mmCIF file of C-alpha atoms and ligand atoms in Angstrom:
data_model
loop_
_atom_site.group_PDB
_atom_site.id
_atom_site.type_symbol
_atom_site.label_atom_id
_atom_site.label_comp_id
_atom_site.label_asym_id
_atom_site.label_seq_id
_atom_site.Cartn_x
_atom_site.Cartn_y
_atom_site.Cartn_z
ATOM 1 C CA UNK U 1 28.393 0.450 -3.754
ATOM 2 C CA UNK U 2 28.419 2.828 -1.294
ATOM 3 C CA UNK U 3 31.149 4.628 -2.993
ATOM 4 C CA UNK U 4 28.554 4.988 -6.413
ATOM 5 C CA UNK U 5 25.739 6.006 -3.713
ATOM 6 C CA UNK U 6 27.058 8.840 -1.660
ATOM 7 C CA UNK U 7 30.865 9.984 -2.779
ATOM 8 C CA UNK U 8 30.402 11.216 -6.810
ATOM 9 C CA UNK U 9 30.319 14.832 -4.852
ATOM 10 C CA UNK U 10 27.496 15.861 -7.067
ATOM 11 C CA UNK U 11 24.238 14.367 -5.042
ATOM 12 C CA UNK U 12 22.363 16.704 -2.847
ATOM 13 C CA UNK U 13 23.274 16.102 1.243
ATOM 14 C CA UNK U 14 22.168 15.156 3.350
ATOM 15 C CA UNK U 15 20.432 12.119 2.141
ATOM 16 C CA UNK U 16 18.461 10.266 4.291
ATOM 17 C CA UNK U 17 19.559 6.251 4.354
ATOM 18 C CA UNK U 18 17.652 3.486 4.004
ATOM 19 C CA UNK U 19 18.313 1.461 7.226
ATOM 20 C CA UNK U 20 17.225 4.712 9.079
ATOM 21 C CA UNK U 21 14.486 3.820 12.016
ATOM 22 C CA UNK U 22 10.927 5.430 10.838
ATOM 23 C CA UNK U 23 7.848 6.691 13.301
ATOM 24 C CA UNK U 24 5.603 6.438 14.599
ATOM 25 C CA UNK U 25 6.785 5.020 17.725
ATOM 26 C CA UNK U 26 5.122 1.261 17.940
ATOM 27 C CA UNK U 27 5.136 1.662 21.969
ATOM 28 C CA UNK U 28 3.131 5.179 21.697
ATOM 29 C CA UNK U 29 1.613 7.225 18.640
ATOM 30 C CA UNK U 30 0.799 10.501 20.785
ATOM 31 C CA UNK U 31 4.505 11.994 20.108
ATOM 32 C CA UNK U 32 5.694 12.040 16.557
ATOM 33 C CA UNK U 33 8.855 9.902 16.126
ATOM 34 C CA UNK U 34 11.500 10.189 15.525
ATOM 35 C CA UNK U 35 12.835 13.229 16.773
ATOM 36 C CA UNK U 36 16.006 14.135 14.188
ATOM 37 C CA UNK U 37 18.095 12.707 12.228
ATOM 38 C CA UNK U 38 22.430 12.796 12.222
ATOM 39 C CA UNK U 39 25.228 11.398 10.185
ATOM 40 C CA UNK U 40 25.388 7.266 9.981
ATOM 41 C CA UNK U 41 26.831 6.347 6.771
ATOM 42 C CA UNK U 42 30.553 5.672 6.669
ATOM 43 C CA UNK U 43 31.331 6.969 9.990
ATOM 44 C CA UNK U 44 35.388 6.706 10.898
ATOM 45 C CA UNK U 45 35.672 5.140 14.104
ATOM 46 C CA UNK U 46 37.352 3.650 16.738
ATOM 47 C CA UNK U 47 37.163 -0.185 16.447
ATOM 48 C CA UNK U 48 38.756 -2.728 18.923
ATOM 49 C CA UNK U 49 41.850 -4.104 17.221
ATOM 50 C CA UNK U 50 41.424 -7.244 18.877
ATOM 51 C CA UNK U 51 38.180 -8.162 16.513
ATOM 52 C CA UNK U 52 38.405 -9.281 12.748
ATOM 53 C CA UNK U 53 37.098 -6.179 10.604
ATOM 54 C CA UNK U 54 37.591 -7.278 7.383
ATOM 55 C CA UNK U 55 38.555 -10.385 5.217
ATOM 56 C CA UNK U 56 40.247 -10.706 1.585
ATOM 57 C CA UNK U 57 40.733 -14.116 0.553
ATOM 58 C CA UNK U 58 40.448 -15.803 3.743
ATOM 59 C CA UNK U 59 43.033 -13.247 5.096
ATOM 60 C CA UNK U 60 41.603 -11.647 8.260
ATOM 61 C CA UNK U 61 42.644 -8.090 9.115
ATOM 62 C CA UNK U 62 42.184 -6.025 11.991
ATOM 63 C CA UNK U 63 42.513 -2.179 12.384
ATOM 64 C CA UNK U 64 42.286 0.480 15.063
ATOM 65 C CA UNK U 65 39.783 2.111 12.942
ATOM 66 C CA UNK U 66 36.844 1.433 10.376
ATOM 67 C CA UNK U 67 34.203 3.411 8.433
ATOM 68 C CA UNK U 68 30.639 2.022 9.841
ATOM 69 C CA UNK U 69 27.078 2.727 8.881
ATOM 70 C CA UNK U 70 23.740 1.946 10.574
ATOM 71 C CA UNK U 71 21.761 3.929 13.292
ATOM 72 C CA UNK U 72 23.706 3.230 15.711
ATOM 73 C CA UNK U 73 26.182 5.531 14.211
ATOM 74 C CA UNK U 74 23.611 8.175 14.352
ATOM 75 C CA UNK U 75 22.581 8.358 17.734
ATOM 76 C CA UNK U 76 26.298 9.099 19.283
ATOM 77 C CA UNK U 77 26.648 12.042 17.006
ATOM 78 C CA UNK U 78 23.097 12.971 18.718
ATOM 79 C CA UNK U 79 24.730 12.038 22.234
ATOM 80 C CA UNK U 80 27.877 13.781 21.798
ATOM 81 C CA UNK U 81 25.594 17.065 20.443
ATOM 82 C CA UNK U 82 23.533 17.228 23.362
ATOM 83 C CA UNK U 83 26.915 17.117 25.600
ATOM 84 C CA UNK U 84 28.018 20.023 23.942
ATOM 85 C CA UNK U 85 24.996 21.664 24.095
ATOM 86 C CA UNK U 86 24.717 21.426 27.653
ATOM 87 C CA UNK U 87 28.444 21.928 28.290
ATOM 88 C CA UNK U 88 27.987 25.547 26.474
ATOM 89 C CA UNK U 89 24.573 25.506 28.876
ATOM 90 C CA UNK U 90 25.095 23.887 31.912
ATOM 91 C CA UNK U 91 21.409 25.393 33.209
ATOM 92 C CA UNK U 92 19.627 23.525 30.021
ATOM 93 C CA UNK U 93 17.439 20.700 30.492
ATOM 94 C CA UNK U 94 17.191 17.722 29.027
ATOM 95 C CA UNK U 95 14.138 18.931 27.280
ATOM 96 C CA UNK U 96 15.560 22.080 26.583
ATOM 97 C CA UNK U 97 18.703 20.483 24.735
ATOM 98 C CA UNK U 98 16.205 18.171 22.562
ATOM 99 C CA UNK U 99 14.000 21.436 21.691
ATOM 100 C CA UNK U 100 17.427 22.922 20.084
ATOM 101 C CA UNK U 101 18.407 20.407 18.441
ATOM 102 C CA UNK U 102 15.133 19.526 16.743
ATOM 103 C CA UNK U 103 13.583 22.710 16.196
ATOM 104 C CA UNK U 104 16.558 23.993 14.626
ATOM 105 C CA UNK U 105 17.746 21.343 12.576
ATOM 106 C CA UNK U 106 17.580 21.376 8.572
ATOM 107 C CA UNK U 107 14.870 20.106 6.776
ATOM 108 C CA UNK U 108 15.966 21.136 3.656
ATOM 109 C CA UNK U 109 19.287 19.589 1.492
ATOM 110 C CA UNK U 110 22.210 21.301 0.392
ATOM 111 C CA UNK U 111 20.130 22.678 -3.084
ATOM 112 C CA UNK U 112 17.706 23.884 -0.545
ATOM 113 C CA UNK U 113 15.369 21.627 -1.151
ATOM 114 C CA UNK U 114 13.167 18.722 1.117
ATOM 115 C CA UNK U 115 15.597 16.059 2.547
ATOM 116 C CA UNK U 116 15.355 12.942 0.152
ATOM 117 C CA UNK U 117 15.612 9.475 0.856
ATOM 118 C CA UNK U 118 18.086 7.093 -0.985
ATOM 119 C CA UNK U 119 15.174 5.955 -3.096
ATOM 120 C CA UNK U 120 14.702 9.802 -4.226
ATOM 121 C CA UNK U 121 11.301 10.053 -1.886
ATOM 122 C CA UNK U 122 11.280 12.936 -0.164
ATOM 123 C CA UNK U 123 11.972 12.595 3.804
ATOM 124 C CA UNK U 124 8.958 13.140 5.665
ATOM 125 C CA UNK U 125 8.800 13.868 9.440
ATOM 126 C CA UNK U 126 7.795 10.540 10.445
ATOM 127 C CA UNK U 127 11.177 9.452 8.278
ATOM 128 C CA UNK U 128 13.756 12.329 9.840
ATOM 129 C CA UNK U 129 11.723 13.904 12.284
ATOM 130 C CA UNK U 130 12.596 17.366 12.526
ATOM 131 C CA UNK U 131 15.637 17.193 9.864
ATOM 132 C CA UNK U 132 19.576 16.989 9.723
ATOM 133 C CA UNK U 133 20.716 18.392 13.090
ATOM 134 C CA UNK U 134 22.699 21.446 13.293
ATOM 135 C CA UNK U 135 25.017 21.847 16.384
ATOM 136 C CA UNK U 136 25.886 25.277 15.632
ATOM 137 C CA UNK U 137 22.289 26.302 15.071
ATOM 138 C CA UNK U 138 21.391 24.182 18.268
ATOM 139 C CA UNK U 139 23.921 26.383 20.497
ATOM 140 C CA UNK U 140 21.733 29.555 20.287
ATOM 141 C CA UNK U 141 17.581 28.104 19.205
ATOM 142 C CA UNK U 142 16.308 31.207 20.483
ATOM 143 C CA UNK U 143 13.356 29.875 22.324
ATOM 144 C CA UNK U 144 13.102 26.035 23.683
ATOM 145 C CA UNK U 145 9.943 24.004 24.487
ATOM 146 C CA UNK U 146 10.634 22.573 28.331
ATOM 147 C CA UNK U 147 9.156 19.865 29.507
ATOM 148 C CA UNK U 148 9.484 18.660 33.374
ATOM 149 C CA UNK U 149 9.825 15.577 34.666
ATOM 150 C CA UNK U 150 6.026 16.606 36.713
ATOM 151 C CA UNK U 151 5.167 16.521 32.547
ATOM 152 C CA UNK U 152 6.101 13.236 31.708
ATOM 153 C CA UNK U 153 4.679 11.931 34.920
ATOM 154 C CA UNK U 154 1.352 13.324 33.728
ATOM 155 C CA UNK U 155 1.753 12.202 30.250
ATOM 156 C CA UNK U 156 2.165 8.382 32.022
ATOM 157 C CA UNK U 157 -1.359 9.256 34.138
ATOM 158 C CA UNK U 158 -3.279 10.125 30.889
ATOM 159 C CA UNK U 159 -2.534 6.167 29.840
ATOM 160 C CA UNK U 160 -4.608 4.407 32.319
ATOM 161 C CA UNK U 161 -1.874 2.000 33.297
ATOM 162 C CA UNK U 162 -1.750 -0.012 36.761
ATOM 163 C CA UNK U 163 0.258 1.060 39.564
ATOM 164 C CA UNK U 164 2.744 -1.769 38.823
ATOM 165 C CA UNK U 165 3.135 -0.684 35.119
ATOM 166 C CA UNK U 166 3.159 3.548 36.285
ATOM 167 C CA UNK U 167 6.209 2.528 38.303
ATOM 168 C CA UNK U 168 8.175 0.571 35.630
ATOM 169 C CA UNK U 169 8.325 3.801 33.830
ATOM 170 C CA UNK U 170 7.968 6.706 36.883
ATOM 171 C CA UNK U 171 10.625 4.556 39.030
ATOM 172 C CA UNK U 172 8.297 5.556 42.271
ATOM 173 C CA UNK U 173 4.755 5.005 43.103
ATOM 174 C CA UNK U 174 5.091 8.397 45.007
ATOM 175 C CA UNK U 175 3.137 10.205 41.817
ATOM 176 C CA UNK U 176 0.986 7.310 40.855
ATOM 177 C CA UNK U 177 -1.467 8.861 43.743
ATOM 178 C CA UNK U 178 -0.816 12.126 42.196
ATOM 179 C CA UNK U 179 -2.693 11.919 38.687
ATOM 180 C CA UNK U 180 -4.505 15.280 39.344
ATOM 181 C CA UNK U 181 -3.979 16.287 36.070
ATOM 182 C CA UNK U 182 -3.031 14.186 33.747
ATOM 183 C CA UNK U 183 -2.812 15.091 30.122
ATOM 184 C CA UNK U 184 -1.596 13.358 27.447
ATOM 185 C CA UNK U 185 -0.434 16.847 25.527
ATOM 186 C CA UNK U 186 3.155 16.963 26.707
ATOM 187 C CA UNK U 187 5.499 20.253 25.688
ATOM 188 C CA UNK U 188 6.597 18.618 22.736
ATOM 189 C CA UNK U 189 8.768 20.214 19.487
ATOM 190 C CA UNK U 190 6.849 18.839 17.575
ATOM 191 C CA UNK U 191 3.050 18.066 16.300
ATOM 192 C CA UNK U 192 1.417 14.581 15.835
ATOM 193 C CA UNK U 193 -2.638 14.070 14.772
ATOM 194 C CA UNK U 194 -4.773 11.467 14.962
ATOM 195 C CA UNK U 195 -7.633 10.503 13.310
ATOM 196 C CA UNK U 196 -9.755 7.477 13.326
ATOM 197 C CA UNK U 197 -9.860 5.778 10.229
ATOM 198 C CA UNK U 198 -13.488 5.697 8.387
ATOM 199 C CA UNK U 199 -13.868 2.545 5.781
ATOM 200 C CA UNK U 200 -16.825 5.025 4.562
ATOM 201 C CA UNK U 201 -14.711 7.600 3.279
ATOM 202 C CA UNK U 202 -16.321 10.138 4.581
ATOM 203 C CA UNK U 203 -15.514 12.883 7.151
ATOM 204 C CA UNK U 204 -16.799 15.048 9.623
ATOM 205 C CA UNK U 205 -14.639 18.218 10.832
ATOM 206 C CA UNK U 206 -12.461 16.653 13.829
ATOM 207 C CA UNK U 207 -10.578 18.646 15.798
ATOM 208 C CA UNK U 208 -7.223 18.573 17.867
ATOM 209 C CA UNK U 209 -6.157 20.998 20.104
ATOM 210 C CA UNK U 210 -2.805 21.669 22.026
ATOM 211 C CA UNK U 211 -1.224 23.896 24.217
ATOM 212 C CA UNK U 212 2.659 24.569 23.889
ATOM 213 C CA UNK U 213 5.119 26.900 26.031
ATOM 214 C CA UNK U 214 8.141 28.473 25.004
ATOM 215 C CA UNK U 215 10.989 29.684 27.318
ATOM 216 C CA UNK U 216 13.044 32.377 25.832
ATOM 217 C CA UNK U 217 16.919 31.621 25.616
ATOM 218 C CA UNK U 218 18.009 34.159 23.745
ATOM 219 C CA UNK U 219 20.102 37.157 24.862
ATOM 220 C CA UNK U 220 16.970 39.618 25.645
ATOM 221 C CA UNK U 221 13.654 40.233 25.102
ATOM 222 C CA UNK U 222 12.342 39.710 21.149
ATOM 223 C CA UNK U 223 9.095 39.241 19.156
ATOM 224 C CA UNK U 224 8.626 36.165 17.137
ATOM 225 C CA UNK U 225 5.647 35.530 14.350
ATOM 226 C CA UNK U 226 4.176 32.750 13.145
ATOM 227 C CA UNK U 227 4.429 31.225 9.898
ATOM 228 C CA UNK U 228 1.891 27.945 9.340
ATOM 229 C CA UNK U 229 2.383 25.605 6.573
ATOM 230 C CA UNK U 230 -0.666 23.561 6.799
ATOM 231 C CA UNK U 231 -0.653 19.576 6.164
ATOM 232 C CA UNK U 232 -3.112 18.757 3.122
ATOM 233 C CA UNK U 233 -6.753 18.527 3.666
ATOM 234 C CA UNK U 234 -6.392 19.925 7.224
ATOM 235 C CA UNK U 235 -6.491 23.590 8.300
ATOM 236 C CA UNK U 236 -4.164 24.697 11.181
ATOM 237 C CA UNK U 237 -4.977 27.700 13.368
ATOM 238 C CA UNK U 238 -2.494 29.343 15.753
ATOM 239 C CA UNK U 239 -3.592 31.834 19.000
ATOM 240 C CA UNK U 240 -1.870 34.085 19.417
ATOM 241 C CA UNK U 241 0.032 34.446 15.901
ATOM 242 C CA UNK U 242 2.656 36.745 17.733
ATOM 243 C CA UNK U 243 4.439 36.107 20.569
ATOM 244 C CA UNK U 244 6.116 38.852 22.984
ATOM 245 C CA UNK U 245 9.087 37.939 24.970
ATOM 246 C CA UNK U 246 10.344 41.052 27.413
ATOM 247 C CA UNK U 247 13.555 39.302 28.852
ATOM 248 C CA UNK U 248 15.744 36.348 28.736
ATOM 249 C CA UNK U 249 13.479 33.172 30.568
ATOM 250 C CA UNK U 250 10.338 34.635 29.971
ATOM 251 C CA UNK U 251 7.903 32.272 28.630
ATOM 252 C CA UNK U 252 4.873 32.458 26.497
ATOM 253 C CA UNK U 253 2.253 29.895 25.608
ATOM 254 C CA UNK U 254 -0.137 29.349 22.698
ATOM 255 C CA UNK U 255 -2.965 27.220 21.371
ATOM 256 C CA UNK U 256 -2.817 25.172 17.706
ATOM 257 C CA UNK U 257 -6.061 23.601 16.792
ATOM 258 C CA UNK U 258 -6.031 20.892 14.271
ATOM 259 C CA UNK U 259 -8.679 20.732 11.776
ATOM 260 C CA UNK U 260 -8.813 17.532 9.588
ATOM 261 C CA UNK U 261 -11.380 17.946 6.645
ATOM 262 C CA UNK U 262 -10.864 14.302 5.415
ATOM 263 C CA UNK U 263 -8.607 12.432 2.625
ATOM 264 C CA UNK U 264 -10.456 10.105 0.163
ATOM 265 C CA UNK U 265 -6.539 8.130 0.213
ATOM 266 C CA UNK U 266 -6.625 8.881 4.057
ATOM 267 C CA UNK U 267 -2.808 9.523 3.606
ATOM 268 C CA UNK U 268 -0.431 10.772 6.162
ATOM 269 C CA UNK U 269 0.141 14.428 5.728
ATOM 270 C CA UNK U 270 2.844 16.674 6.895
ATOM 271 C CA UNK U 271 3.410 20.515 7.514
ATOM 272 C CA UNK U 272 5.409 22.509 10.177
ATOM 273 C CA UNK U 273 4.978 25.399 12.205
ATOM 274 C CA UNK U 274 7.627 28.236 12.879
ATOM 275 C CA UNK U 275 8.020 31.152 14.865
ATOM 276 C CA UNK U 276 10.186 33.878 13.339
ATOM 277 C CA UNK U 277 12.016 36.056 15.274
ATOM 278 C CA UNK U 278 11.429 40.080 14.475
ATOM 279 C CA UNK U 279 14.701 41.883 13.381
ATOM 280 C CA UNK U 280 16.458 39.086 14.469
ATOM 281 C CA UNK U 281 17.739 35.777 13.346
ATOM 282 C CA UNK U 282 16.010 33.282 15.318
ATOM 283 C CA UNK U 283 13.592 30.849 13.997
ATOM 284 C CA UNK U 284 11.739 27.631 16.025
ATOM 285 C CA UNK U 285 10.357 25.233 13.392
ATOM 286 C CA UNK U 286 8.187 22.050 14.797
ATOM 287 C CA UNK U 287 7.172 19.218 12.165
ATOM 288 C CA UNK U 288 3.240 18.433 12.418
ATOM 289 C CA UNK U 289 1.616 15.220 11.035
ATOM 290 C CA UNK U 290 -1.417 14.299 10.393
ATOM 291 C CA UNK U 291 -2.722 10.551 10.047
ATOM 292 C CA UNK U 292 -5.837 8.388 10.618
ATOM 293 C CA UNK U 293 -4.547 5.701 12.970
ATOM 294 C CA UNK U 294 -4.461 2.244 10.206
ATOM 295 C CA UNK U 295 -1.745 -0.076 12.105
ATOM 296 C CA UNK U 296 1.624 0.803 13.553
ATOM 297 C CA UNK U 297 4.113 0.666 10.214
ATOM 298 C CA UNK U 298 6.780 2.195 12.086
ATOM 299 C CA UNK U 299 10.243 -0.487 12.756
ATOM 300 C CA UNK U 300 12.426 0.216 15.594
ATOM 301 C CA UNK U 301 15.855 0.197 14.933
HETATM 302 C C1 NAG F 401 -8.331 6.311 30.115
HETATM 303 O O1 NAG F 401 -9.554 6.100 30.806
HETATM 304 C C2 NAG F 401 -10.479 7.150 30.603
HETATM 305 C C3 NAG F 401 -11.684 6.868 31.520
HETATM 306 O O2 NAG F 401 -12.054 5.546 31.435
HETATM 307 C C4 NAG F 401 -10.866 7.211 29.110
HETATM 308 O O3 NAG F 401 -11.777 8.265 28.901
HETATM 309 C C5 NAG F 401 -9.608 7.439 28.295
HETATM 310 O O4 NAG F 401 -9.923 7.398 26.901
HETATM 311 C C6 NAG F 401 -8.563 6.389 28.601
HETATM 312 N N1 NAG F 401 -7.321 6.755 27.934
HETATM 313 C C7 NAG F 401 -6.584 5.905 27.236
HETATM 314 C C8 NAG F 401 -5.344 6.448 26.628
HETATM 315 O O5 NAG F 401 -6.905 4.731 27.082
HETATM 316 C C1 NAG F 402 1.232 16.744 42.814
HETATM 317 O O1 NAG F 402 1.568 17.300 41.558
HETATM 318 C C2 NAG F 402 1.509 18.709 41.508
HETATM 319 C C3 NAG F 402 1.851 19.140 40.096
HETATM 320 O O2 NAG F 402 0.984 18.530 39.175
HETATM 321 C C4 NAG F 402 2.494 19.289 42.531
HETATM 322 O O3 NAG F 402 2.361 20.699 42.529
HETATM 323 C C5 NAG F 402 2.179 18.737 43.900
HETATM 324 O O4 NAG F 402 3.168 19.176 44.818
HETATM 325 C C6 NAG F 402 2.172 17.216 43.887
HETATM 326 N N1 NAG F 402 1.748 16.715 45.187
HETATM 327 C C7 NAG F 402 2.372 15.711 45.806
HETATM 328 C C8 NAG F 402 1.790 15.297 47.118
HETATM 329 O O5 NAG F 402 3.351 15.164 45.330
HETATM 330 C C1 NAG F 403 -20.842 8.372 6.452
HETATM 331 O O1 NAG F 403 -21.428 7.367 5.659
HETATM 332 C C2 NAG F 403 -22.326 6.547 6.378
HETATM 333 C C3 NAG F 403 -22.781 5.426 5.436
HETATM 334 O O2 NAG F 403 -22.942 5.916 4.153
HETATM 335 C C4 NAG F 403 -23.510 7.380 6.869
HETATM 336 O O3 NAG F 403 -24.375 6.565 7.616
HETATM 337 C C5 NAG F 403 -22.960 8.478 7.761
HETATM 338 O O4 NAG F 403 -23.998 9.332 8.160
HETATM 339 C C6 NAG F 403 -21.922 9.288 7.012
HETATM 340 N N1 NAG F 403 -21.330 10.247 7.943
HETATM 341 C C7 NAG F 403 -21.181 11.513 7.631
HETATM 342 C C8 NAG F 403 -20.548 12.348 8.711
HETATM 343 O O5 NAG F 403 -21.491 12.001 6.589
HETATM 344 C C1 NAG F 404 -5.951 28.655 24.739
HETATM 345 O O1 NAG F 404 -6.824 27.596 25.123
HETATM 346 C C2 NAG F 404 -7.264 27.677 26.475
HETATM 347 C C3 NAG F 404 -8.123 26.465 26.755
HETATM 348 O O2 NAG F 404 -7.441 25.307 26.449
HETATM 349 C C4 NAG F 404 -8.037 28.951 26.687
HETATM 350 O O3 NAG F 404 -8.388 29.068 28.052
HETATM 351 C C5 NAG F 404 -7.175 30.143 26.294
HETATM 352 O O4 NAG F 404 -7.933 31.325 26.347
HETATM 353 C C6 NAG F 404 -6.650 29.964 24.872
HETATM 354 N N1 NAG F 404 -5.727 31.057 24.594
HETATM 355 C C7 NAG F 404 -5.704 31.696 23.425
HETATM 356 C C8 NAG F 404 -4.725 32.820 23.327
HETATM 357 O O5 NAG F 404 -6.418 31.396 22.481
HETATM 358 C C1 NAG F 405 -8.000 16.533 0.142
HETATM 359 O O1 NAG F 405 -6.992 17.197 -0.580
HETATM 360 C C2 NAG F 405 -7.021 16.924 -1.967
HETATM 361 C C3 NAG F 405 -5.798 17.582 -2.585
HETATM 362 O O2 NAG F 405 -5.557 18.825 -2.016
HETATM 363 C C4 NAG F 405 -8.317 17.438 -2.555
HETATM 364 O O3 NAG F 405 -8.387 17.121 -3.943
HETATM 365 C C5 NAG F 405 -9.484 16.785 -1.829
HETATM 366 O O4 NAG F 405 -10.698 17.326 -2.286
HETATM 367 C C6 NAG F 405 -9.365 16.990 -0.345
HETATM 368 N N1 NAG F 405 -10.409 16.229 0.344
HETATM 369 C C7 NAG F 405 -11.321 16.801 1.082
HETATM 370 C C8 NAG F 405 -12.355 15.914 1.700
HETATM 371 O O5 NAG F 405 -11.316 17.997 1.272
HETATM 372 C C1 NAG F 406 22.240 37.828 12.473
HETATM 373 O O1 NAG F 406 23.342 37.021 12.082
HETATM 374 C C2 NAG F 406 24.422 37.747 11.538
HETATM 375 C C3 NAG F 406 25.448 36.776 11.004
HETATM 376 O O2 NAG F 406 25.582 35.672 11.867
HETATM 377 C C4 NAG F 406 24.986 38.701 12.582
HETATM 378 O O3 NAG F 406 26.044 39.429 12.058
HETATM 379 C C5 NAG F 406 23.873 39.624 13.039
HETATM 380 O O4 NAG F 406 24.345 40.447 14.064
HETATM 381 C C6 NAG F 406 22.673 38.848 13.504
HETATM 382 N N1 NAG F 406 21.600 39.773 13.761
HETATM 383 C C7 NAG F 406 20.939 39.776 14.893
HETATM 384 C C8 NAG F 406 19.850 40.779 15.015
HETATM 385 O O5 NAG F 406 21.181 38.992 15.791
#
């Protein structure tokens, strides 16, 4: 089966596989999930001998290897990407490594067009996140939305928790005093919007707004411009729409404002938002999506 499904040699790849975990995250819908997607099908790996892999006719067989599929395939190509990327970058972040990989993954196939499920849908962000991750790509993203660990922290204030939840997730109670500003609009890669759902069908303009900083990692200074494509029945606005870097670490911030107009289906929609580097090769795409907020639909895998 799997054979008919992914090895004739003449199907667009990547394809995105059915068992793959969809967003939104079920323990928070204020960051889009997930963040990428990586190779799970038929992986070759190391498998302890000592465990039955297979059996033909009642005949058990082991083997130092086997071909498995399922997410958990996925995420230690992920793992093992991030390694690299912060062996080649030892001064990276954790956030910094995530920003490459997601905002310079592939969200387009092999015929260059949108990622495709097995069913033949096409792949939406809240099905791949930001697309197939590229490792090369990811080694040089240009610029790299960083997020501290003072970020998350006031991410975890904006959600009214106790003191005894804050610390499950904070691991100290040192911050939970310090929720001076806590904001729930975190340096993310990518864009998630939420709208409340309306049984009448009808719609006023609402509007989100968020602030996002990017840290230069190229080699010098360099100009990037910005290239919207909007979700349906929303407009996007960007300020500024160009963004000056003078030198390597230098970081610049902008505004996106999220206008939803309404959907009679009150569908999810989906668009992105790049910045394009100027006479250079650079570019730092983020998913957006917009939804009214039904139920959580996502499964966690
Ligand atoms: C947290 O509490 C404040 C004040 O009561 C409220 O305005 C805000 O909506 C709450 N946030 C969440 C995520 O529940
Ligand atoms: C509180 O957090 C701010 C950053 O939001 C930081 O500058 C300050 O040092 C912190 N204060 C304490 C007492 O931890
Ligand atoms: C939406 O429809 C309801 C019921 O028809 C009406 O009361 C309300 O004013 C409408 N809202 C807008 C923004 O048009
Ligand atoms: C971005 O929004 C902030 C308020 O959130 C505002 O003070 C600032 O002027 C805006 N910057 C631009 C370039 O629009
Ligand atoms: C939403 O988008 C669809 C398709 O673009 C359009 O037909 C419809 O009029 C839009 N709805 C609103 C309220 O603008
Ligand atoms: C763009 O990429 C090509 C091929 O990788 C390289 O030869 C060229 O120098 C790059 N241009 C810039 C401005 O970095």
């Amino acid at each position: 089966m799997f054979q008919e499904t992914y090895m004739d040699g003449e199907r667009p790849a990547p394809v995105l596989a059915r068992f793959s975990a969809r967003g939104p995250s079920s323990s928070y819908l204020g960051i889009a999930k997930p963040d990428i997607m990586a190779p799970g099908v038929l992986i070759l790996a190391a498998f302890p001998p000592n465990i039955f892999s297979e059996s033909i006719q009642n005949i058990k067989l082991s083997s130092d290897y086997e071909l498995k599929s399922g997410t958990s395939m996925a995420a230690p190509h992920a793992a093992g990407i991030a390694a690299m990327l912060k062996g080649a970058h030892p001064e990276w972040s954790p956030s910094a490594i995530r920003s490459a990989m997601m905002t310079t993954a592939n969200h387009l196939d092999s015929t260059q067009k949108p990622i495709r499920e097995d069913d033949n849908m096409i792949a939406t962000p809240l099905d791949m996140g930001a697309g197939h991750v590229d490792p090369n790509r990811a080694l040089d993203p240009g610029l790299v939305y960083e997020a501290t660990p003072q970020d998350y922290i006031n991410l975890i204030c904006s959600l009214n928790f106790t003191e005894e939840q804050f610390k499950t997730f904070a691991r100290s109670s040192a911050n939970y005093d310090n929720c001076s500003n806590p904001s729930a609009d975190l340096n993310y890669p990518s864009f998630i919007a939420l709208y409340p759902f309306s049984l009448e069908g009808n719609f006023t303009w609402l509007e989100q707004k968020f602030r996002r900083t990017l840290t230069n990692v190229g080699k010098g200074g360099a100009t990037y411009k910005v290239k919207i494509e909007t979700p349906k029945n929303s407009t996007v606005s960007v300020s500024p729409r160009t963004l000056v870097f003078k030198e390597k670490n230098d970081k610049q911030s902008y505004n996106l404002t999220i206008r939803y107009i309404g959907d009679s289906d009150q569908s999810r929609n989906f668009g992105s938002i790049t910045w394009i580097e100027q006479n250079g090769n650079h570019t730092v795409r983020s998913p957006i999506v917009t939804s009214t907020i039904i139920e959580v639909w996502g499964s966690e895998d």
